Coordinates of C-alpha atoms in Angstrom, one line a residue:
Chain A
X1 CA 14.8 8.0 1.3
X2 CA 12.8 11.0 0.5
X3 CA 13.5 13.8 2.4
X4 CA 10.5 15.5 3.6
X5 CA 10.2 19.1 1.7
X6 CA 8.0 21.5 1.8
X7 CA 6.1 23.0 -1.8
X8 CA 4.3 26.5 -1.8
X9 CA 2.5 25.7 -5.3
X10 CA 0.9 22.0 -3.2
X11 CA 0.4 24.0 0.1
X12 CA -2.0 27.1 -1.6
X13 CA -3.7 24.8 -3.9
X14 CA -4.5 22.4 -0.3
X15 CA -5.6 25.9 1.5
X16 CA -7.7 26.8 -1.2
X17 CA -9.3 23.4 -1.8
X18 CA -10.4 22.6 1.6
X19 CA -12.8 24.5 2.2
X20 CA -14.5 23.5 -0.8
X21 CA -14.3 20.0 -0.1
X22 CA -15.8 20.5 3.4
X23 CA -18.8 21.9 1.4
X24 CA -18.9 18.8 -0.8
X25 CA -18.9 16.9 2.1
X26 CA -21.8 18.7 3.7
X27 CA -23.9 18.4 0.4
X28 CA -23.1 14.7 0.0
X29 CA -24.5 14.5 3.7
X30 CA -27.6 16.6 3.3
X31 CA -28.5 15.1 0.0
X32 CA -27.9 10.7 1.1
X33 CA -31.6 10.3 1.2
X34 CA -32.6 11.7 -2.3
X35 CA -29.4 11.2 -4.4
X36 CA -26.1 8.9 -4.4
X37 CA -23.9 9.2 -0.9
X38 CA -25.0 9.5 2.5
X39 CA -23.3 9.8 5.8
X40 CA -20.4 7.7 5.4
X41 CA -19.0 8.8 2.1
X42 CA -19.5 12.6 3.3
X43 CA -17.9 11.9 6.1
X44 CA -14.9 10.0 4.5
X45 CA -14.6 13.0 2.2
X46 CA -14.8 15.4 5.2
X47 CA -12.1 13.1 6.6
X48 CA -10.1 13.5 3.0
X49 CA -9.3 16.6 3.4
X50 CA -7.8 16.3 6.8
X51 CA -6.0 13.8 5.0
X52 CA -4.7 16.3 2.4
X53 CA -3.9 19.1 5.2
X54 CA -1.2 16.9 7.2
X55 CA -0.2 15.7 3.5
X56 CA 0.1 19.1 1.9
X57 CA 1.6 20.5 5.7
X58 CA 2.7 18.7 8.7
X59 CA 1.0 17.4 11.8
X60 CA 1.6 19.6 13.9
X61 CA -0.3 22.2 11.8
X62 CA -2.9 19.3 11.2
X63 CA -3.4 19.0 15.1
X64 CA -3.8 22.2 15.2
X65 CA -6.5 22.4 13.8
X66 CA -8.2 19.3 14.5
X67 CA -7.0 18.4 18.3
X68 CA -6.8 14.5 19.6
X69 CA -9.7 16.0 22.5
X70 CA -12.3 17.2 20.0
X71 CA -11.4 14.7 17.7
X72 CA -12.2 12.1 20.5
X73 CA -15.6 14.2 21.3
X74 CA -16.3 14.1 17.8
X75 CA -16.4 10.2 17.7
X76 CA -18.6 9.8 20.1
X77 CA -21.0 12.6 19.0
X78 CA -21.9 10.7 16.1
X79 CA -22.7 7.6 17.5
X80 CA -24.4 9.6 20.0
X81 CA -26.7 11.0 17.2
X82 CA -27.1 7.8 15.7
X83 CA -28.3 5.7 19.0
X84 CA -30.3 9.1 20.3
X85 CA -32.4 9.1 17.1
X86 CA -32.7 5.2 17.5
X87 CA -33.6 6.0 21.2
X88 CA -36.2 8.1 20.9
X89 CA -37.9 6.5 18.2
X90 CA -37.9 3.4 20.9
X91 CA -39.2 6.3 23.7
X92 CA -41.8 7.5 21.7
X93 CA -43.0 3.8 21.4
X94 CA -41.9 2.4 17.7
X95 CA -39.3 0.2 17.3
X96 CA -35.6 1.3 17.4
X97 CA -34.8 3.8 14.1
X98 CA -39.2 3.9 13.5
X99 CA -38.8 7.4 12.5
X100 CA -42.6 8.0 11.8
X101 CA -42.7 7.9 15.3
X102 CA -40.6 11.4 15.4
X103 CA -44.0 13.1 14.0
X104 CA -45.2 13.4 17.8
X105 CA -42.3 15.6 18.6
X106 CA -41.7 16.7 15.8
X107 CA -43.9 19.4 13.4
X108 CA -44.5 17.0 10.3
X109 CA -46.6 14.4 9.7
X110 CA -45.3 11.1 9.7
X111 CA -43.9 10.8 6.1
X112 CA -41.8 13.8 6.3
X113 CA -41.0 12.8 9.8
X114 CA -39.2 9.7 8.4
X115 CA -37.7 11.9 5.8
X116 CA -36.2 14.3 8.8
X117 CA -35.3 11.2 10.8
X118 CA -33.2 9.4 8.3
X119 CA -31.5 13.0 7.6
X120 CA -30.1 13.2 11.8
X121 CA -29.1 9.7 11.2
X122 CA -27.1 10.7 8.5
X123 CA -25.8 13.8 10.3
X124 CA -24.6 11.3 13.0
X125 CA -23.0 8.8 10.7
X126 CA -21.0 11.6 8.5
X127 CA -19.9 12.8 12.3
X128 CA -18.6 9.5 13.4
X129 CA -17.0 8.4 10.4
X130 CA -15.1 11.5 9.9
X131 CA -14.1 12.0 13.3
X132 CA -13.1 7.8 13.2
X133 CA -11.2 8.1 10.0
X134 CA -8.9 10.8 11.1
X135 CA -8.0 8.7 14.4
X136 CA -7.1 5.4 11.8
X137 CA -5.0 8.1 9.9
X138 CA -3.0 9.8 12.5
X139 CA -2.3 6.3 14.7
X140 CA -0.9 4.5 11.3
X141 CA 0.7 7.2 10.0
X142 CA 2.5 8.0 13.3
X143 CA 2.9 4.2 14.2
X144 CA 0.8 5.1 17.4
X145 CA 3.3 7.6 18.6
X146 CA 2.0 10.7 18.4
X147 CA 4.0 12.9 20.4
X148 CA 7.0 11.5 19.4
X149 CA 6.1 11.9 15.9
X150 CA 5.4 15.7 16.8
X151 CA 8.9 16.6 17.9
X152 CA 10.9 14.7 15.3
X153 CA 10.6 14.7 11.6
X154 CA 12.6 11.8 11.1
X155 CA 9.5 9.1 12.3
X156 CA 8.0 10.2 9.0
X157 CA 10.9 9.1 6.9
X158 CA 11.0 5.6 8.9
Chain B
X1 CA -25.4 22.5 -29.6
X2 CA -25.1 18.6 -30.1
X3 CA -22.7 19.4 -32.9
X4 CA -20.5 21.1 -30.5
X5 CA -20.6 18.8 -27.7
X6 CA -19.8 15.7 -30.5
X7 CA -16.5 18.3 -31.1
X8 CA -15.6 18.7 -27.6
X9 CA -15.6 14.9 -26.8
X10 CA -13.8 14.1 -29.6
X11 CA -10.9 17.1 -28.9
X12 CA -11.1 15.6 -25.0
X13 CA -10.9 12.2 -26.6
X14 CA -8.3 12.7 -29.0
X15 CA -5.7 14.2 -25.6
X16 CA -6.6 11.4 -23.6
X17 CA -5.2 8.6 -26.3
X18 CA -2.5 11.0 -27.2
X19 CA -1.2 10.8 -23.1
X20 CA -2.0 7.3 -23.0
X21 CA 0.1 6.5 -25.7
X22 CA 3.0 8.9 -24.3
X23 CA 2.2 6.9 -21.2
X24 CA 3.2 3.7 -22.9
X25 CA 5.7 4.5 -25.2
X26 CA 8.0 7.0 -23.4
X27 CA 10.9 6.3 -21.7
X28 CA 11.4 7.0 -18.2
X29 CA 8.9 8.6 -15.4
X30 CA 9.6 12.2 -16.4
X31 CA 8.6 11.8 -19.7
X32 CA 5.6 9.8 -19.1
X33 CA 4.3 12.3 -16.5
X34 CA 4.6 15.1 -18.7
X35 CA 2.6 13.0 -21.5
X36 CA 0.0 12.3 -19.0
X37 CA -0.4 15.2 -16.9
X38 CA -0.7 17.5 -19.6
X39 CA -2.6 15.0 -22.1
X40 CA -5.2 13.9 -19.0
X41 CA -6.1 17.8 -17.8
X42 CA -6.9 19.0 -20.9
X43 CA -8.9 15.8 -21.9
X44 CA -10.6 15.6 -19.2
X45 CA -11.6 19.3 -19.1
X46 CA -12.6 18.9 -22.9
X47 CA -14.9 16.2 -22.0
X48 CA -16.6 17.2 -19.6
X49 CA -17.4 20.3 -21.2
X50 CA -18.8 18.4 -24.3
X51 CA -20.8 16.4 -21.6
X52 CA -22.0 19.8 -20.0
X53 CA -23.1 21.2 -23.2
X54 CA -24.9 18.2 -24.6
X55 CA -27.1 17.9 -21.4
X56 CA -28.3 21.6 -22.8
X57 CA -29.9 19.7 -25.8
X58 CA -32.9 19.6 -24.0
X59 CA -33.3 23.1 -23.1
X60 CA -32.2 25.4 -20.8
X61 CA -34.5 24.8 -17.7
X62 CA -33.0 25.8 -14.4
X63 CA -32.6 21.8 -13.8
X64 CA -30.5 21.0 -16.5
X65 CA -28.7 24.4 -16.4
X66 CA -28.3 23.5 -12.5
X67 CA -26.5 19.7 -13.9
X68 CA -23.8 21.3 -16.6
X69 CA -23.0 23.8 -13.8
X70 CA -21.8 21.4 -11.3
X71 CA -20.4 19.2 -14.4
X72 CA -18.4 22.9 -15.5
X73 CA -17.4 22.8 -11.3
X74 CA -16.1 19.0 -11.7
X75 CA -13.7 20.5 -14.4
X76 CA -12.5 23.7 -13.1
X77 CA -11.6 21.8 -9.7
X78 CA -10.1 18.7 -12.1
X79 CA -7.9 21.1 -14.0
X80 CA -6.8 23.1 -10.8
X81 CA -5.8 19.6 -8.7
X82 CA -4.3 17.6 -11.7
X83 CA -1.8 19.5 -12.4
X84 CA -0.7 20.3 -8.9
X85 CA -1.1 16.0 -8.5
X86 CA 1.7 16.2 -10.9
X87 CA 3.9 18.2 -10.1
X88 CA 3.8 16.7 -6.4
X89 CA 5.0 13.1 -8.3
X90 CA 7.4 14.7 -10.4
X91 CA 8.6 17.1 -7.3
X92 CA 9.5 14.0 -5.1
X93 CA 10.8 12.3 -7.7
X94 CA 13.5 14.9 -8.2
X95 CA 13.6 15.1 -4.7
X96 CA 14.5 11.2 -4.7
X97 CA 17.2 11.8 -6.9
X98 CA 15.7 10.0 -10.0
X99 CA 17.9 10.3 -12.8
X100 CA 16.0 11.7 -16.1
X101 CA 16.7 9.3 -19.0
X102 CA 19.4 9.6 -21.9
X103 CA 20.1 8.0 -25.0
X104 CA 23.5 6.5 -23.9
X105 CA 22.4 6.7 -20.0
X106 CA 24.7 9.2 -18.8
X107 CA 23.8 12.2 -17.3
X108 CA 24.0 15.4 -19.4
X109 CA 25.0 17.7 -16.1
X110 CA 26.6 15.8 -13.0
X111 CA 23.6 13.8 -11.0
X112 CA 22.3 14.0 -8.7
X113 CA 23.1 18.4 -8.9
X114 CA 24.6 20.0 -6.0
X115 CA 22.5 22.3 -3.9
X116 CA 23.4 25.5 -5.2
X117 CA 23.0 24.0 -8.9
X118 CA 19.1 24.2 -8.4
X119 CA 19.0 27.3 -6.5

């Protein structure tokens, strides 16, 4: 069984990498309606490199950052942002997701209004499936145990 | 400037066969990790430079320039995680206590090394 070790040379390159992966993330987001990706592969990338901090450190570092509370906002943020958009299309009297509909609140003509609207949708998604994919991580890689997993090392090794 | 991107490829393409065939032929993980984390890097990095400077062939607009600049980012970030991707495997596989292979499969120093050995 592998003992778990700690590595300077894996941990700077992790620090220094993601930050740029964030950014990756936030450009494959932005540009889903004009070029390959959108808001689930941005957000699985955003959610990549949460993968490589508790990886490249340990959870408790990785919880640190990224608590179980905002984690659990998070999740519902995006759908939030995804159903709202939806919603308001419906409010403004289209059908549910007619963007064009978003040009009566919003400063655009319809076109670009559909252009804007499919860009919050994506915002929403990327939210959701990042926040999501993190919670599938951290429950199979600590068996569902969190806080026992947080005081001893050994569940890791299990 | 196709001329030099036909030479990168073919450099990029030459390291990539050369660590595939140590990935094939040598003995143990070690030594196939060393063919292919060196071999790969390089490769890669040599490709994608030929790729970056062939898409110049059209010209140097601030839309091509813009594509063999994030091509020139793919391999900078390839060449800084690869090797760290390696040395993670090879770490842990020391860490594991995997024997590096001999001839006559006996260790040259006593295995797996006592603590203050490596230190």
């Amino acid at each position: 069984m592998i003992e778990r070790f700690e590595d300077v040379i894996i941990q700077t390159l992790c620090r220094f990498l993601v930050p740029f992966m964030q950014i990756y993330a936030l450009y494959v987001i932005a540009h889903g309606h004009s070029s390959p990706g959108g808001g689930f592969q941005g957000g699985c990338i955003l959610a990549a490199s949460f993968v490589l901090l508790v990886i490249a450190f340990d959870l408790k570092e990785a919880k640190r950052r990224m608590t179980e509370k905002l984690n659990t906002i998070f999740t519902s943020l995006g759908v939030f942002i995804y159903a709202g958009t939806g919603w308001v299309c419906l409010i403004l009297g289209g059908n549910f997701l007619d963007y064009s509909k978003l040009s009566k609140i919003l400063p655009v003509d319809s076109v670009h209004a559909r252009y804007h609207g499919m860009l919050y949708i994506e915002i929403g998604v990327g939210i959701g499936v990042m926040a999501c994919m993190i919670s599938i991580f951290l429950n199979l890689v600590t068996r569902g145990r969190h806080e026992e997993a947080l005081e001893d090392k050994d569940l890791w090794n299990t | 400037m196709t001329i030099l991107a036909i030479i990168f490829m073919i450099a990029g393409l030459f390291f990539f066969t050369t660590g595939t065939i140590g990935f094939l032929r040598f003995p143990d993980f070690y030594s196939r990790m060393h063919a292919t984390g060196k071999g790969d890097t390089l490769g890669a990095l040599l490709s994608l430079i030929g790729v970056a400077l062939y898409h110049l062939h059209h010209g140097f607009s601030p839309g091509h320039l813009l594509v063999s600049i994030k091509l020139l980012f793919i391999a900078i970030f390839w060449f800084l995680a690869s090797p760290t991707a390696t040395h993670a495997l090879l770490r842990s596989a020391f860490e594991s206590d995997l024997m590096p292979w001999t001839k006559d499969n006996r260790p040259v120093i006593e295995w797996p090394p006592k603590e203050e050995e490596i230190k």
